[in-house]
PDB file of C-alpha atoms in Angstrom:
ATOM      1  CA  MET A   1    -125.691-190.508 113.855  1.00  0.00           C
ATOM      2  CA  SER A   2    -123.722-193.621 114.300  1.00  0.00           C
ATOM      3  CA  THR A   3    -120.366-193.691 116.022  1.00  0.00           C
ATOM      4  CA  VAL A   4    -118.520-194.699 112.818  1.00  0.00           C
ATOM      5  CA  ARG A   5    -119.881-191.730 110.870  1.00  0.00           C
ATOM      6  CA  ARG A   6    -118.899-189.272 113.600  1.00  0.00           C
ATOM      7  CA  VAL A   7    -115.308-190.526 113.519  1.00  0.00           C
ATOM      8  CA  ALA A   8    -115.159-190.128 109.733  1.00  0.00           C
ATOM      9  CA  VAL A   9    -116.400-186.508 109.902  1.00  0.00           C
ATOM     10  CA  VAL A  10    -113.825-185.640 112.554  1.00  0.00           C
ATOM     11  CA  LEU A  11    -110.956-187.093 110.479  1.00  0.00           C
ATOM     12  CA  VAL A  12    -112.017-185.101 107.397  1.00  0.00           C
ATOM     13  CA  ALA A  13    -112.112-181.866 109.414  1.00  0.00           C
ATOM     14  CA  VAL A  14    -108.679-182.493 110.940  1.00  0.00           C
ATOM     15  CA  SER A  15    -107.195-183.211 107.506  1.00  0.00           C
ATOM     16  CA  ALA A  16    -108.592-179.961 106.107  1.00  0.00           C
ATOM     17  CA  LEU A  17    -107.088-177.945 108.972  1.00  0.00           C
ATOM     18  CA  ALA A  18    -103.695-179.585 108.455  1.00  0.00           C
ATOM     19  CA  LEU A  19    -103.657-178.750 104.739  1.00  0.00           C
ATOM     20  CA  THR A  20    -104.623-175.146 105.421  1.00  0.00           C
ATOM     21  CA  ALA A  21    -101.793-174.698 107.949  1.00  0.00           C
ATOM     22  CA  CYS A  22     -99.150-176.148 105.630  1.00  0.00           C
ATOM     23  CA  GLY A  23    -100.158-174.308 102.392  1.00  0.00           C
ATOM     24  CA  PRO A  24     -98.565-170.984 101.280  1.00  0.00           C
ATOM     25  CA  SER A  25    -100.355-167.777 102.190  1.00  0.00           C
ATOM     26  CA  ASP A  26    -101.625-165.369  99.564  1.00  0.00           C
ATOM     27  CA  ASP A  27     -98.960-162.874 100.562  1.00  0.00           C
ATOM     28  CA  ASP A  28     -96.235-165.468 100.231  1.00  0.00           C
ATOM     29  CA  ALA A  29     -97.416-166.588  96.829  1.00  0.00           C
ATOM     30  CA  ALA A  30     -97.642-163.043  95.522  1.00  0.00           C
ATOM     31  CA  GLY A  31     -94.334-161.900  96.987  1.00  0.00           C
ATOM     32  CA  GLY A  32     -95.980-159.472  99.403  1.00  0.00           C
ATOM     33  CA  ALA A  33     -94.391-156.913 101.628  1.00  0.00           C
ATOM     34  CA  ASP A  34     -93.674-159.460 104.351  1.00  0.00           C
ATOM     35  CA  GLY A  35     -91.965-161.829 101.946  1.00  0.00           C
ATOM     36  CA  PRO A  36     -88.216-161.918 101.494  1.00  0.00           C
ATOM     37  CA  SER A  37     -86.877-159.288  99.047  1.00  0.00           C
ATOM     38  CA  ALA A  38     -84.774-160.294  96.105  1.00  0.00           C
ATOM     39  CA  SER A  39     -81.010-160.032  96.643  1.00  0.00           C
ATOM     40  CA  PRO A  40     -79.517-157.058  94.747  1.00  0.00           C
ATOM     41  CA  THR A  41     -77.453-157.912  91.719  1.00  0.00           C
ATOM     42  CA  LYS A  42     -73.719-157.660  92.496  1.00  0.00           C
ATOM     43  CA  ALA A  43     -72.313-154.507  90.912  1.00  0.00           C
ATOM     44  CA  ALA A  44     -69.860-155.077  88.119  1.00  0.00           C
ATOM     45  CA  SER A  45     -66.264-154.248  89.025  1.00  0.00           C
ATOM     46  CA  PRO A  46     -65.022-151.064  87.251  1.00  0.00           C
ATOM     47  CA  THR A  47     -62.733-151.689  84.310  1.00  0.00           C
ATOM     48  CA  LYS A  48     -59.090-150.910  85.129  1.00  0.00           C
ATOM     49  CA  PRO A  49     -57.716-147.985  83.103  1.00  0.00           C
ATOM     50  CA  ALA A  50     -55.349-148.961  80.336  1.00  0.00           C
ATOM     51  CA  THR A  51     -51.683-148.702  81.329  1.00  0.00           C
ATOM     52  CA  PRO A  52     -50.073-145.896  79.289  1.00  0.00           C
ATOM     53  CA  SER A  53     -47.396-147.024  76.916  1.00  0.00           C
ATOM     54  CA  LYS A  54     -43.791-145.908  77.516  1.00  0.00           C
ATOM     55  CA  PRO A  55     -42.840-142.614  75.773  1.00  0.00           C
ATOM     56  CA  ALA A  56     -40.862-142.914  72.582  1.00  0.00           C
ATOM     57  CA  LYS A  57     -37.125-142.351  72.799  1.00  0.00           C
ATOM     58  CA  PRO A  58     -36.052-138.848  71.735  1.00  0.00           C
ATOM     59  CA  VAL A  59     -34.590-138.424  68.286  1.00  0.00           C
ATOM     60  CA  ALA A  60     -30.818-138.399  68.328  1.00  0.00           C
ATOM     61  CA  SER A  61     -29.275-134.927  68.314  1.00  0.00           C
ATOM     62  CA  PRO A  62     -27.562-133.881  65.074  1.00  0.00           C
ATOM     63  CA  SER A  63     -23.820-134.270  65.018  1.00  0.00           C
ATOM     64  CA  LYS A  64     -21.670-131.238  65.770  1.00  0.00           C
ATOM     65  CA  GLY A  65     -21.343-128.842  62.900  1.00  0.00           C
ATOM     66  CA  SER A  66     -24.453-130.118  61.052  1.00  0.00           C
ATOM     67  CA  THR A  67     -26.097-126.689  61.179  1.00  0.00           C
ATOM     68  CA  GLY A  68     -25.028-123.388  59.679  1.00  0.00           C
ATOM     69  CA  GLY A  69     -23.447-125.061  56.659  1.00  0.00           C
ATOM     70  CA  GLY A  70     -20.521-126.461  58.669  1.00  0.00           C
ATOM     71  CA  SER A  71     -19.456-130.069  58.949  1.00  0.00           C
ATOM     72  CA  SER A  72     -17.266-131.934  61.387  1.00  0.00           C
ATOM     73  CA  SER A  73     -15.532-133.420  58.320  1.00  0.00           C
ATOM     74  CA  ASP A  74     -14.510-129.912  57.185  1.00  0.00           C
ATOM     75  CA  PRO A  75     -11.288-128.955  59.019  1.00  0.00           C
ATOM     76  CA  ASP A  76     -12.099-125.233  58.612  1.00  0.00           C
ATOM     77  CA  TYR A  77     -15.747-125.246  59.774  1.00  0.00           C
ATOM     78  CA  ASP A  78     -14.883-123.654  63.146  1.00  0.00           C
ATOM     79  CA  VAL A  79     -11.950-121.452  61.977  1.00  0.00           C
ATOM     80  CA  PHE A  80     -12.820-117.756  62.250  1.00  0.00           C
ATOM     81  CA  PRO A  81     -11.441-114.897  60.128  1.00  0.00           C
ATOM     82  CA  CYS A  82      -8.265-113.309  61.478  1.00  0.00           C
ATOM     83  CA  SER A  83      -8.691-109.928  63.147  1.00  0.00           C
ATOM     84  CA  THR A  84      -5.985-107.522  64.283  1.00  0.00           C
ATOM     85  CA  HIS A  85      -6.363-108.966  67.799  1.00  0.00           C
ATOM     86  CA  ASP A  86      -4.845-112.236  66.524  1.00  0.00           C
ATOM     87  CA  LEU A  87      -1.890-110.815  64.599  1.00  0.00           C
ATOM     88  CA  LYS A  88       1.497-109.151  64.537  1.00  0.00           C
ATOM     89  CA  PHE A  89       2.064-106.778  61.614  1.00  0.00           C
ATOM     90  CA  THR A  90       5.201-105.479  59.856  1.00  0.00           C
ATOM     91  CA  ALA A  91       5.930-103.477  56.705  1.00  0.00           C
ATOM     92  CA  THR A  92       9.281-103.805  54.913  1.00  0.00           C
ATOM     93  CA  LEU A  93      10.456-101.587  52.073  1.00  0.00           C
ATOM     94  CA  ALA A  94      10.675-103.753  48.932  1.00  0.00           C
ATOM     95  CA  GLU A  95      11.247-101.214  46.155  1.00  0.00           C
ATOM     96  CA  PRO A  96      12.536 -97.743  47.088  1.00  0.00           C
ATOM     97  CA  THR A  97      11.900 -96.214  43.659  1.00  0.00           C
ATOM     98  CA  THR A  98       8.174 -96.886  43.774  1.00  0.00           C
ATOM     99  CA  SER A  99       7.726 -96.892  47.566  1.00  0.00           C
ATOM    100  CA  SER A 100       6.443-100.470  47.458  1.00  0.00           C
ATOM    101  CA  TYR A 101       6.274-102.381  50.741  1.00  0.00           C
ATOM    102  CA  LEU A 102       5.889-106.023  51.725  1.00  0.00           C
ATOM    103  CA  LEU A 103       3.184-106.356  54.371  1.00  0.00           C
ATOM    104  CA  LYS A 104       3.416-109.347  56.696  1.00  0.00           C
ATOM    105  CA  ILE A 105       0.989-110.686  59.307  1.00  0.00           C
ATOM    106  CA  THR A 106       1.778-113.490  61.761  1.00  0.00           C
ATOM    107  CA  ASN A 107      -0.735-115.390  63.890  1.00  0.00           C
ATOM    108  CA  LYS A 108       0.274-114.724  67.496  1.00  0.00           C
ATOM    109  CA  GLY A 109      -2.676-116.614  68.987  1.00  0.00           C
ATOM    110  CA  THR A 110      -3.178-120.242  69.997  1.00  0.00           C
ATOM    111  CA  LYS A 111      -5.842-121.098  67.387  1.00  0.00           C
ATOM    112  CA  ALA A 112      -5.882-121.089  63.607  1.00  0.00           C
ATOM    113  CA  CYS A 113      -7.621-118.242  61.774  1.00  0.00           C
ATOM    114  CA  LYS A 114      -8.225-117.331  58.132  1.00  0.00           C
ATOM    115  CA  ALA A 115      -6.710-114.309  56.358  1.00  0.00           C
ATOM    116  CA  LEU A 116      -9.597-113.110  54.195  1.00  0.00           C
ATOM    117  CA  GLY A 117      -9.506-110.854  51.148  1.00  0.00           C
ATOM    118  CA  HIS A 118      -7.415-107.685  51.022  1.00  0.00           C
ATOM    119  CA  PRO A 119      -6.024-105.736  53.967  1.00  0.00           C
ATOM    120  CA  SER A 120      -7.443-102.242  54.515  1.00  0.00           C
ATOM    121  CA  VAL A 121      -4.451 -99.869  54.505  1.00  0.00           C
ATOM    122  CA  THR A 122      -4.601 -96.203  55.507  1.00  0.00           C
ATOM    123  CA  PHE A 123      -1.776 -93.631  55.353  1.00  0.00           C
ATOM    124  CA  GLY A 124      -0.898 -91.697  58.483  1.00  0.00           C
ATOM    125  CA  GLU A 125      -3.243 -88.744  58.926  1.00  0.00           C
ATOM    126  CA  LEU A 126      -4.400 -88.768  55.296  1.00  0.00           C
ATOM    127  CA  ASP A 127      -7.951 -89.624  54.307  1.00  0.00           C
ATOM    128  CA  GLY A 128      -8.741 -92.609  52.164  1.00  0.00           C
ATOM    129  CA  GLN A 129      -7.017 -95.952  51.790  1.00  0.00           C
ATOM    130  CA  ALA A 130      -5.100 -98.033  49.277  1.00  0.00           C
ATOM    131  CA  ASN A 131      -7.020 -99.441  46.320  1.00  0.00           C
ATOM    132  CA  GLN A 132      -7.539-103.200  46.097  1.00  0.00           C
ATOM    133  CA  ARG A 133      -5.259-104.843  43.554  1.00  0.00           C
ATOM    134  CA  GLY A 134      -6.275-108.136  41.909  1.00  0.00           C
ATOM    135  CA  THR A 135      -8.993-110.546  42.993  1.00  0.00           C
ATOM    136  CA  ALA A 136      -9.051-112.193  46.402  1.00  0.00           C
ATOM    137  CA  PRO A 137      -9.692-115.959  46.643  1.00  0.00           C
ATOM    138  CA  ALA A 138     -13.085-117.194  47.803  1.00  0.00           C
ATOM    139  CA  ILE A 139     -13.584-117.537  51.564  1.00  0.00           C
ATOM    140  CA  GLU A 140     -13.275-121.327  51.474  1.00  0.00           C
ATOM    141  CA  LYS A 141      -9.893-120.955  49.728  1.00  0.00           C
ATOM    142  CA  ALA A 142      -8.562-118.176  51.958  1.00  0.00           C
ATOM    143  CA  ILE A 143      -5.211-118.741  53.668  1.00  0.00           C
ATOM    144  CA  ARG A 144      -5.449-120.665  56.934  1.00  0.00           C
ATOM    145  CA  LEU A 145      -2.953-119.329  59.452  1.00  0.00           C
ATOM    146  CA  GLU A 146      -1.909-121.786  62.121  1.00  0.00           C
ATOM    147  CA  PRO A 147      -0.324-120.276  65.262  1.00  0.00           C
ATOM    148  CA  GLY A 148       3.059-118.793  64.301  1.00  0.00           C
ATOM    149  CA  LYS A 149       2.375-118.883  60.535  1.00  0.00           C
ATOM    150  CA  SER A 150       2.413-115.821  58.258  1.00  0.00           C
ATOM    151  CA  ALA A 151       0.698-114.365  55.189  1.00  0.00           C
ATOM    152  CA  TYR A 152       1.823-111.546  52.890  1.00  0.00           C
ATOM    153  CA  ALA A 153       0.433-108.681  50.814  1.00  0.00           C
ATOM    154  CA  GLY A 154       2.133-106.170  48.499  1.00  0.00           C
ATOM    155  CA  LEU A 155       1.546-102.452  48.988  1.00  0.00           C
ATOM    156  CA  MET A 156       2.383-100.946  45.622  1.00  0.00           C
ATOM    157  CA  GLY A 157       3.290 -97.274  45.186  1.00  0.00           C
ATOM    158  CA  GLY A 158       4.352 -95.119  42.310  1.00  0.00           C
ATOM    159  CA  ALA A 159       7.101 -92.743  41.313  1.00  0.00           C
ATOM    160  CA  ASN A 160       7.074 -89.385  43.046  1.00  0.00           C
ATOM    161  CA  ASP A 161       5.410 -87.066  40.545  1.00  0.00           C
ATOM    162  CA  GLY A 162       5.080 -84.177  42.967  1.00  0.00           C
ATOM    163  CA  LYS A 163       1.316 -84.516  43.204  1.00  0.00           C
ATOM    164  CA  GLY A 164       1.147 -86.763  46.254  1.00  0.00           C
ATOM    165  CA  LYS A 165       2.189 -86.536  49.888  1.00  0.00           C
ATOM    166  CA  THR A 166       4.694 -88.317  52.086  1.00  0.00           C
ATOM    167  CA  VAL A 167       3.819 -90.173  55.331  1.00  0.00           C
ATOM    168  CA  ASN A 168       5.955 -92.034  57.857  1.00  0.00           C
ATOM    169  CA  SER A 169       3.491 -94.756  58.904  1.00  0.00           C
ATOM    170  CA  ILE A 170       0.545 -96.833  57.757  1.00  0.00           C
ATOM    171  CA  ALA A 171      -2.254 -98.605  59.622  1.00  0.00           C
ATOM    172  CA  MET A 172      -3.912-101.906  58.711  1.00  0.00           C
ATOM    173  CA  THR A 173      -7.146-103.721  59.584  1.00  0.00           C
ATOM    174  CA  MET A 174      -8.411-107.102  58.383  1.00  0.00           C
ATOM    175  CA  ASP A 175     -11.433-108.178  56.397  1.00  0.00           C
ATOM    176  CA  THR A 176     -13.504-110.189  58.938  1.00  0.00           C
ATOM    177  CA  GLU A 177     -16.822-110.385  57.040  1.00  0.00           C
ATOM    178  CA  SER A 178     -18.427-108.817  60.139  1.00  0.00           C
ATOM    179  CA  ASP A 179     -18.680-105.629  62.199  1.00  0.00           C
ATOM    180  CA  VAL A 180     -16.226-106.852  64.838  1.00  0.00           C
ATOM    181  CA  ALA A 181     -14.285-103.907  66.296  1.00  0.00           C
ATOM    182  CA  GLN A 182     -10.582-103.912  65.486  1.00  0.00           C
ATOM    183  CA  THR A 183      -7.667-101.867  66.715  1.00  0.00           C
ATOM    184  CA  PRO A 184      -5.627-100.870  63.641  1.00  0.00           C
ATOM    185  CA  LEU A 185      -2.084-102.238  63.574  1.00  0.00           C
ATOM    186  CA  LYS A 186       0.562 -99.662  62.707  1.00  0.00           C
ATOM    187  CA  ALA A 187       3.905 -99.994  60.973  1.00  0.00           C
ATOM    188  CA  ALA A 188       6.646 -97.480  60.218  1.00  0.00           C
ATOM    189  CA  THR A 189       7.073 -96.502  56.545  1.00  0.00           C
ATOM    190  CA  PRO A 190       9.612 -93.644  56.449  1.00  0.00           C
ATOM    191  CA  LYS A 191       8.932 -91.183  53.626  1.00  0.00           C
ATOM    192  CA  LEU A 192       6.292 -93.358  52.003  1.00  0.00           C
ATOM    193  CA  TYR A 193       4.975 -91.503  48.953  1.00  0.00           C
ATOM    194  CA  VAL A 194       1.196 -91.618  48.778  1.00  0.00           C
ATOM    195  CA  SER A 195      -0.710 -91.004  45.550  1.00  0.00           C
ATOM    196  CA  PRO A 196      -3.842 -92.352  43.800  1.00  0.00           C
ATOM    197  CA  LYS A 197      -1.611 -95.110  42.411  1.00  0.00           C
ATOM    198  CA  ASN A 198      -1.132 -96.866  45.772  1.00  0.00           C
ATOM    199  CA  SER A 199      -2.764-100.297  45.770  1.00  0.00           C
ATOM    200  CA  VAL A 200      -2.602-103.451  47.886  1.00  0.00           C
ATOM    201  CA  THR A 201      -2.884-107.124  46.920  1.00  0.00           C
ATOM    202  CA  ALA A 202      -4.907-109.815  48.670  1.00  0.00           C
ATOM    203  CA  TRP A 203      -3.191-111.948  51.318  1.00  0.00           C
ATOM    204  CA  MET A 204      -0.941-114.638  49.866  1.00  0.00           C
ATOM    205  CA  ASP A 205       1.055-117.477  51.365  1.00  0.00           C
ATOM    206  CA  ASN A 206       4.440-116.254  50.036  1.00  0.00           C
ATOM    207  CA  ALA A 207       6.225-112.929  49.664  1.00  0.00           C
ATOM    208  CA  GLU A 208       7.201-113.411  46.003  1.00  0.00           C
ATOM    209  CA  ASP A 209       3.605-113.675  44.794  1.00  0.00           C
ATOM    210  CA  ALA A 210       2.551-110.764  46.960  1.00  0.00           C
ATOM    211  CA  LEU A 211       5.090-108.442  45.300  1.00  0.00           C
ATOM    212  CA  SER A 212       4.714-109.657  41.715  1.00  0.00           C
ATOM    213  CA  LEU A 213       1.002-109.294  41.167  1.00  0.00           C
TER     214      LEU A 213
END
């Protein structure tokens, strides 16, 4: 073989070796175990929870006196019925022939109260009480007693027919529209003649009306 041919064969062999060394291996091309692994996908950041909205403002409280049928525009909505604890009581002879008496109550307290209906009048140690005479005004129209003010009722009797009894005192309690305990108020009524004809009017704002009903 000539010298020129030998040189050509050697160059071809060297070129083949160089290409083999530079080319990718089967493992590299196929992503084998020795190849670099793929980078993991970055995890998505968790979604922040929604910020709760501010609570609604509470509903405004009802104005004073809006319950129980009362109203702050009604001057009597917080005025309670008068009881014997609030009052002074007197009885004055108005008509000796019939043993009729003028009953008077006066508010001795520091707050107004209402004189409701008829007084309950009993006679000394006798059983029973005076009958109600006439019709009492409705509660909303009852007499309002400011401190120091008075109301009146007429205790009507009858002529002594010999069938009744005589007492020297009476006792009185108020209509309070409740079961509140009351201490009866007493007044002297010397030789008051008691019979089925005794009756008492509702409370009124003047003595004349109380005795003329």
